[in-house]
Amino acid sequence: MNKPIVKTKRKFLDVTTSEDPVMRRLADSGQVFATDSILAMLMTAPRSVYSWDIVVTRSGDKLYFDRREGANVLLTVNETAPDSIHEDKESINGVRQLSNEATNINQNFSQQVIDGSKGKYEFGEANPFASMSEGGEVASAGYKYRKWKLSDGCDIVVRCQLDAVLDLKGEKQYCLVKALNEFDPKVSMDWRKKLETQRGAVLATELKNNSNKMARWTSQALLAGADLIKLGYVSRNMPKDNKNHSILGTQICKPKDLAQQMNFNIDNSWGIVRAVVDVCMKLGDGKYLLVKDPNKQLLRLYGIPEDAFKTDYTEEPMVEDEEVPLPQAPTRVKQEEDV
């Protein structure tokens, strides 16, 4: 296979937790609220090399985990590879440039592989974010709002995204659609030569070099109750051209099989979430910033003003600073249900 990637004109809306109209409607269904992408960042924190942050809002007995205003959740490239990517602003192979490239590839790939000729699969309600597209067509996606019991009297409600539905032997299979991308054949295994004959080795290399990204995708699939993950292998047409790409192949994986292959334990991941929630629930009402330390396996929690990150905000000293060590012991979270 060698099929050019087609650039989509559809709009991708990454609506954060507190701005989700359905989450507001479900306010009485739980105490903690988050999206799958935000929760996956927490769940895979021990694998993360780069720093990231999450805005935490404590309001009464409620806790909201949000993406920081103006911040895009970009995909990383070779984050956990032995040879790290340099932060070169002038190079197309710099950290930021590769992240933008990977994110664009995933968006285009997710829409290109969908067969729209068979009509849409309806979830029962219209897309809650369609009105936010400002006239443009919204990217195809479905949403599930699911609830888990973290502890007695503490439930977490999570918005989970599904990208497609596959019809396999007459059964509907929910699916996440993701793309791995090759930017330099010298760095990877040269997919054009090895993908057809050594696909298992190519995937194993990606699991090693992109352990955090793959674990995030897997945790999102498990949270959404997805049956499958459809992986695409996308490469640049020319190593020095980061605008034009081709699909070299695809592969369908089961989330649990991927988790086992990369030694990803969902119980340990819930333990991290529970530890962070326990700390945040002891805080007073207000807004906080949870930051992954770039140099240590540590999460830092800072108190911030209510108007933080707004364009007219004047920087002030941060107040509360707490450290949350990442737990290693598994903690099982039971009683999941759709809401």
Tab-separated table of C-alpha atoms in Angstrom:
chain	number	residue	atom	x	y	z
A	1	MET	CA	0.000	0.000	0.000
A	2	ASN	CA	1.158	3.498	-0.841
A	3	LYS	CA	-1.778	5.881	-0.635
A	4	PRO	CA	-1.363	9.656	-0.302
A	5	ILE	CA	-2.793	11.275	2.820
A	6	VAL	CA	-5.704	13.565	1.940
A	7	LYS	CA	-5.939	16.745	3.981
A	8	THR	CA	-9.369	17.064	5.573
A	9	LYS	CA	-11.324	20.306	5.853
A	10	ARG	CA	-13.315	19.091	8.826
A	11	LYS	CA	-12.896	20.861	12.145
A	12	PHE	CA	-11.541	19.085	15.208
A	13	LEU	CA	-12.984	20.423	18.437
A	14	ASP	CA	-11.126	19.605	21.621
A	15	VAL	CA	-13.698	20.873	24.095
A	16	THR	CA	-12.359	20.825	27.630
A	17	THR	CA	-14.261	19.274	30.543
A	18	SER	CA	-15.857	22.321	32.160
A	19	GLU	CA	-17.077	23.661	28.784
A	20	ASP	CA	-18.795	20.406	27.829
A	21	PRO	CA	-22.595	20.955	27.927
A	22	VAL	CA	-23.224	17.250	28.588
A	23	MET	CA	-20.839	17.288	31.558
A	24	ARG	CA	-22.811	20.165	33.022
A	25	ARG	CA	-25.980	18.136	32.592
A	26	LEU	CA	-24.348	15.216	34.405
A	27	ALA	CA	-23.124	17.346	37.323
A	28	ASP	CA	-25.156	15.316	39.810
A	29	SER	CA	-23.814	11.987	38.506
A	30	GLY	CA	-20.392	12.226	40.117
A	31	GLN	CA	-17.814	14.217	42.035
A	32	VAL	CA	-14.861	14.152	39.584
A	33	PHE	CA	-15.064	15.076	35.893
A	34	ALA	CA	-12.513	14.709	33.069
A	35	THR	CA	-12.080	13.840	29.393
A	36	ASP	CA	-10.369	10.643	28.271
A	37	SER	CA	-7.395	12.523	26.804
A	38	ILE	CA	-6.783	14.396	30.076
A	39	LEU	CA	-7.252	11.290	32.193
A	40	ALA	CA	-4.897	9.350	29.914
A	41	MET	CA	-2.164	11.921	30.586
A	42	LEU	CA	-2.457	11.154	34.290
A	43	MET	CA	-2.682	7.409	33.767
A	44	THR	CA	0.522	7.263	31.718
A	45	ALA	CA	2.484	9.847	33.716
A	46	PRO	CA	5.310	7.413	34.646
A	47	ARG	CA	6.081	6.936	30.931
A	48	SER	CA	6.112	10.650	30.163
A	49	VAL	CA	9.416	12.351	29.409
A	50	TYR	CA	8.138	15.782	28.424
A	51	SER	CA	6.405	18.126	30.837
A	52	TRP	CA	2.659	18.805	30.656
A	53	ASP	CA	0.022	20.438	32.823
A	54	ILE	CA	-3.634	20.080	33.765
A	55	VAL	CA	-5.888	22.728	35.306
A	56	VAL	CA	-7.725	21.445	38.393
A	57	THR	CA	-10.787	23.277	39.681
A	58	ARG	CA	-12.209	22.557	43.125
A	59	SER	CA	-15.793	23.738	43.553
A	60	GLY	CA	-17.798	22.515	46.537
A	61	ASP	CA	-17.663	18.726	46.446
A	62	LYS	CA	-16.814	18.711	42.717
A	63	LEU	CA	-13.443	18.375	40.999
A	64	TYR	CA	-12.850	19.265	37.341
A	65	PHE	CA	-9.750	18.373	35.322
A	66	ASP	CA	-9.339	20.731	32.361
A	67	ARG	CA	-6.964	21.449	29.542
A	68	ARG	CA	-5.271	24.817	30.031
A	69	GLU	CA	-6.870	27.569	27.959
A	70	GLY	CA	-5.006	27.997	24.679
A	71	ALA	CA	-3.055	24.771	25.100
A	72	ASN	CA	-3.352	22.083	22.444
A	73	VAL	CA	-2.888	18.427	23.306
A	74	LEU	CA	-0.258	17.549	20.683
A	75	LEU	CA	1.064	14.076	19.971
A	76	THR	CA	4.718	13.452	20.720
A	77	VAL	CA	7.187	11.715	18.414
A	78	ASN	CA	9.952	9.403	19.666
A	79	GLU	CA	9.473	10.760	23.178
A	80	THR	CA	10.886	7.612	24.788
A	81	ALA	CA	13.454	6.728	22.116
A	82	PRO	CA	17.087	6.143	23.204
A	83	ASP	CA	18.154	9.097	21.032
A	84	SER	CA	16.027	12.059	22.082
A	85	ILE	CA	14.673	14.632	19.636
A	86	HIS	CA	16.310	18.049	19.865
A	87	GLU	CA	14.317	21.228	20.476
A	88	ASP	CA	15.400	22.919	17.255
A	89	LYS	CA	12.971	25.659	16.216
A	90	GLU	CA	14.543	25.928	12.763
A	91	SER	CA	14.438	22.221	11.885
A	92	ILE	CA	11.378	20.347	10.622
A	93	ASN	CA	12.593	17.523	12.862
A	94	GLY	CA	12.459	19.577	16.053
A	95	VAL	CA	10.244	18.479	18.955
A	96	ARG	CA	7.468	21.022	18.349
A	97	GLN	CA	7.474	20.637	14.576
A	98	LEU	CA	7.257	16.842	14.766
A	99	SER	CA	4.400	17.088	17.273
A	100	ASN	CA	2.421	19.367	14.965
A	101	GLU	CA	3.129	17.046	12.045
A	102	ALA	CA	2.027	13.933	13.968
A	103	THR	CA	-1.163	15.638	15.159
A	104	ASN	CA	-2.085	16.749	11.629
A	105	ILE	CA	-1.395	13.265	10.251
A	106	ASN	CA	-3.654	11.682	12.871
A	107	GLN	CA	-6.482	14.077	12.156
A	108	ASN	CA	-6.282	13.566	8.391
A	109	PHE	CA	-5.884	9.786	8.677
A	110	SER	CA	-8.827	9.423	11.065
A	111	GLN	CA	-11.170	11.008	8.531
A	112	GLN	CA	-9.686	9.431	5.399
A	113	VAL	CA	-10.160	5.810	6.478
A	114	ILE	CA	-13.855	6.283	7.349
A	115	ASP	CA	-16.281	4.948	4.750
A	116	GLY	CA	-19.082	7.495	4.641
A	117	SER	CA	-21.008	5.698	1.901
A	118	LYS	CA	-22.754	3.424	4.421
A	119	GLY	CA	-24.214	6.288	6.400
A	120	LYS	CA	-23.541	7.418	9.932
A	121	TYR	CA	-23.704	5.338	13.070
A	122	GLU	CA	-25.983	7.125	15.517
A	123	PHE	CA	-25.358	7.130	19.275
A	124	GLY	CA	-28.807	8.395	20.155
A	125	GLU	CA	-27.982	12.091	20.526
A	126	ALA	CA	-26.514	14.614	18.123
A	127	ASN	CA	-22.901	15.744	18.436
A	128	PRO	CA	-22.983	18.129	21.450
A	129	PHE	CA	-20.224	20.288	19.949
A	130	ALA	CA	-21.615	20.763	16.426
A	131	SER	CA	-22.812	24.279	17.275
A	132	MET	CA	-19.236	25.265	18.196
A	133	SER	CA	-17.851	24.657	14.700
A	134	GLU	CA	-18.792	28.134	13.440
A	135	GLY	CA	-20.340	26.816	10.245
A	136	GLY	CA	-17.711	24.214	9.293
A	137	GLU	CA	-18.261	20.469	9.222
A	138	VAL	CA	-17.224	18.781	12.453
A	139	ALA	CA	-14.847	15.812	12.277
A	140	SER	CA	-16.549	12.444	12.573
A	141	ALA	CA	-16.507	11.141	16.158
A	142	GLY	CA	-18.788	9.585	18.758
A	143	TYR	CA	-18.809	10.190	22.499
A	144	LYS	CA	-19.597	8.028	25.503
A	145	TYR	CA	-19.958	9.419	29.006
A	146	ARG	CA	-18.893	6.735	31.464
A	147	LYS	CA	-18.724	6.574	35.236
A	148	TRP	CA	-16.372	4.704	37.572
A	149	LYS	CA	-16.398	4.438	41.336
A	150	LEU	CA	-13.054	5.610	42.705
A	151	SER	CA	-13.997	5.128	46.357
A	152	ASP	CA	-17.007	5.325	48.637
A	153	GLY	CA	-18.815	8.547	47.839
A	154	CYS	CA	-16.487	9.478	44.971
A	155	ASP	CA	-17.419	8.728	41.348
A	156	ILE	CA	-15.584	9.961	38.265
A	157	VAL	CA	-17.412	10.818	35.029
A	158	VAL	CA	-15.315	10.687	31.861
A	159	ARG	CA	-16.102	11.745	28.308
A	160	CYS	CA	-14.646	9.098	26.020
A	161	GLN	CA	-14.248	9.436	22.253
A	162	LEU	CA	-14.724	6.754	19.612
A	163	ASP	CA	-13.562	7.314	16.039
A	164	ALA	CA	-15.336	4.635	14.031
A	165	VAL	CA	-17.518	1.528	14.033
A	166	LEU	CA	-16.442	-1.615	12.192
A	167	ASP	CA	-18.850	-4.290	11.016
A	168	LEU	CA	-17.059	-7.589	11.579
A	169	LYS	CA	-19.029	-10.767	10.880
A	170	GLY	CA	-22.273	-8.944	11.511
A	171	GLU	CA	-21.169	-7.482	14.842
A	172	LYS	CA	-20.548	-3.783	15.518
A	173	GLN	CA	-17.051	-3.138	16.857
A	174	TYR	CA	-16.173	0.251	18.346
A	175	CYS	CA	-12.809	1.487	17.175
A	176	LEU	CA	-10.167	4.149	17.784
A	177	VAL	CA	-8.249	5.269	14.693
A	178	LYS	CA	-4.629	6.346	15.203
A	179	ALA	CA	-1.576	6.833	13.007
A	180	LEU	CA	2.115	6.253	13.650
A	181	ASN	CA	4.376	8.366	11.490
A	182	GLU	CA	7.887	7.956	10.126
A	183	PHE	CA	9.857	11.166	9.640
A	184	ASP	CA	13.304	9.764	8.843
A	185	PRO	CA	13.992	6.204	7.576
A	186	LYS	CA	17.456	6.392	9.148
A	187	VAL	CA	15.919	6.856	12.602
A	188	SER	CA	13.246	4.179	12.220
A	189	MET	CA	13.439	0.824	10.422
A	190	ASP	CA	12.724	2.232	6.939
A	191	TRP	CA	9.081	1.269	6.735
A	192	ARG	CA	8.990	1.191	2.948
A	193	LYS	CA	11.404	-1.738	3.041
A	194	LYS	CA	10.476	-3.491	6.284
A	195	LEU	CA	6.764	-2.926	6.917
A	196	GLU	CA	5.434	-5.737	4.720
A	197	THR	CA	7.910	-8.381	5.867
A	198	GLN	CA	8.664	-7.291	9.464
A	199	ARG	CA	5.508	-5.562	10.698
A	200	GLY	CA	5.822	-7.087	14.167
A	201	ALA	CA	9.339	-5.684	14.544
A	202	VAL	CA	8.192	-2.265	13.313
A	203	LEU	CA	5.390	-2.185	15.885
A	204	ALA	CA	7.731	-3.340	18.662
A	205	THR	CA	10.122	-0.499	17.796
A	206	GLU	CA	7.270	2.014	17.910
A	207	LEU	CA	6.131	0.664	21.277
A	208	LYS	CA	9.648	1.308	22.566
A	209	ASN	CA	10.236	4.724	20.971
A	210	ASN	CA	6.701	6.012	21.591
A	211	SER	CA	5.811	4.197	24.794
A	212	ASN	CA	3.957	7.139	26.319
A	213	LYS	CA	1.908	7.941	23.217
A	214	MET	CA	0.966	4.304	22.637
A	215	ALA	CA	0.018	3.866	26.295
A	216	ARG	CA	-2.195	6.972	26.114
A	217	TRP	CA	-4.004	5.616	23.073
A	218	THR	CA	-4.423	2.251	24.764
A	219	SER	CA	-5.765	3.790	27.980
A	220	GLN	CA	-8.211	5.915	25.969
A	221	ALA	CA	-9.413	2.796	24.145
A	222	LEU	CA	-9.877	0.914	27.414
A	223	LEU	CA	-11.706	3.864	28.984
A	224	ALA	CA	-14.056	4.132	26.002
A	225	GLY	CA	-14.702	0.400	25.935
A	226	ALA	CA	-13.364	0.248	22.364
A	227	ASP	CA	-13.059	-3.218	20.875
A	228	LEU	CA	-10.249	-2.340	18.474
A	229	ILE	CA	-7.563	0.191	17.605
A	230	LYS	CA	-6.887	0.716	13.910
A	231	LEU	CA	-3.263	1.768	13.469
A	232	GLY	CA	-1.968	3.429	10.340
A	233	TYR	CA	1.672	3.577	9.278
A	234	VAL	CA	2.270	6.937	7.609
A	235	SER	CA	5.560	8.157	6.172
A	236	ARG	CA	6.840	11.305	4.519
A	237	ASN	CA	7.057	11.135	0.751
A	238	MET	CA	10.481	12.718	1.055
A	239	PRO	CA	12.498	12.928	4.307
A	240	LYS	CA	12.883	16.715	3.985
A	241	ASP	CA	9.199	17.356	3.206
A	242	ASN	CA	6.941	17.398	6.261
A	243	LYS	CA	3.808	18.444	4.351
A	244	ASN	CA	3.151	15.433	2.113
A	245	HIS	CA	2.704	11.898	3.384
A	246	SER	CA	1.550	8.460	2.306
A	247	ILE	CA	-0.187	5.603	4.089
A	248	LEU	CA	2.067	2.557	3.818
A	249	GLY	CA	-0.141	0.120	5.695
A	250	THR	CA	-2.714	-0.401	8.426
A	251	GLN	CA	-3.138	-2.834	11.297
A	252	ILE	CA	-5.976	-3.679	13.670
A	253	CYS	CA	-5.087	-4.385	17.308
A	254	LYS	CA	-7.048	-5.222	20.428
A	255	PRO	CA	-6.422	-2.693	23.248
A	256	LYS	CA	-5.828	-5.415	25.854
A	257	ASP	CA	-3.256	-7.101	23.603
A	258	LEU	CA	-1.412	-3.812	23.102
A	259	ALA	CA	-1.481	-3.150	26.839
A	260	GLN	CA	0.015	-6.557	27.535
A	261	GLN	CA	2.676	-6.105	24.852
A	262	MET	CA	3.868	-2.807	26.354
A	263	ASN	CA	3.427	-3.945	29.969
A	264	PHE	CA	0.748	-1.331	30.612
A	265	ASN	CA	-1.258	-2.072	33.763
A	266	ILE	CA	-4.619	-0.294	33.903
A	267	ASP	CA	-4.923	-0.969	37.653
A	268	ASN	CA	-1.678	0.923	38.328
A	269	SER	CA	-3.001	3.734	36.145
A	270	TRP	CA	-6.193	4.024	38.179
A	271	GLY	CA	-3.978	4.129	41.264
A	272	ILE	CA	-2.339	7.299	39.935
A	273	VAL	CA	-5.724	8.894	39.272
A	274	ARG	CA	-6.975	7.995	42.725
A	275	ALA	CA	-3.837	9.388	44.421
A	276	VAL	CA	-4.185	12.716	42.597
A	277	VAL	CA	-7.916	12.926	43.329
A	278	ASP	CA	-7.317	12.211	47.030
A	279	VAL	CA	-4.855	15.107	47.240
A	280	CYS	CA	-7.071	17.507	45.278
A	281	MET	CA	-10.156	16.683	47.311
A	282	LYS	CA	-8.370	17.994	50.412
A	283	LEU	CA	-7.837	21.408	48.820
A	284	GLY	CA	-10.043	24.420	49.332
A	285	ASP	CA	-12.237	25.848	46.583
A	286	GLY	CA	-10.201	27.437	43.812
A	287	LYS	CA	-8.086	26.764	40.750
A	288	TYR	CA	-4.834	24.788	40.680
A	289	LEU	CA	-2.239	23.733	38.127
A	290	LEU	CA	-0.986	20.147	38.115
A	291	VAL	CA	2.409	20.018	36.408
A	292	LYS	CA	4.432	16.973	35.385
A	293	ASP	CA	8.026	17.650	36.396
A	294	PRO	CA	10.222	17.439	33.254
A	295	ASN	CA	13.150	15.907	35.122
A	296	LYS	CA	11.569	13.669	37.768
A	297	GLN	CA	8.756	11.145	38.123
A	298	LEU	CA	6.835	13.739	40.077
A	299	LEU	CA	3.654	15.773	39.802
A	300	ARG	CA	3.628	19.275	41.299
A	301	LEU	CA	0.450	21.069	42.307
A	302	TYR	CA	0.323	24.883	42.365
A	303	GLY	CA	-2.439	27.222	43.492
A	304	ILE	CA	-3.195	29.789	40.768
A	305	PRO	CA	-5.513	32.825	40.483
A	306	GLU	CA	-8.991	32.353	39.026
A	307	ASP	CA	-8.085	34.522	36.004
A	308	ALA	CA	-4.873	32.644	35.242
A	309	PHE	CA	-3.973	32.074	31.560
A	310	LYS	CA	-6.306	34.795	30.295
A	311	THR	CA	-4.926	37.301	27.806
A	312	ASP	CA	-5.205	40.227	30.199
A	313	TYR	CA	-3.692	38.307	33.094
A	314	THR	CA	-0.779	39.897	34.978
A	315	GLU	CA	1.579	37.304	36.358
A	316	GLU	CA	1.515	36.884	40.129
A	317	PRO	CA	3.484	34.617	42.455
A	318	MET	CA	2.001	31.132	42.776
A	319	VAL	CA	0.917	29.997	46.175
A	320	GLU	CA	0.323	26.420	47.248
A	321	ASP	CA	2.878	23.860	46.071
A	322	GLU	CA	2.339	20.188	46.759
A	323	GLU	CA	4.152	17.184	45.381
A	324	VAL	CA	2.322	14.012	44.425
A	325	PRO	CA	4.642	10.999	43.981
A	326	LEU	CA	3.509	8.561	41.318
A	327	PRO	CA	2.239	5.382	43.026
A	328	GLN	CA	3.500	2.018	41.852
A	329	ALA	CA	1.135	-0.346	43.675
A	330	PRO	CA	-1.977	-1.311	41.717
A	331	THR	CA	-5.311	0.059	42.866
A	332	ARG	CA	-8.406	-1.492	41.330
A	333	VAL	CA	-11.291	0.797	40.470
A	334	LYS	CA	-14.582	-1.026	40.141
A	335	GLN	CA	-18.130	-0.449	39.001
A	336	GLU	CA	-17.861	1.193	35.611
A	337	GLU	CA	-21.055	2.166	33.823
A	338	ASP	CA	-22.316	4.374	31.045
A	339	VAL	CA	-24.168	7.515	32.105
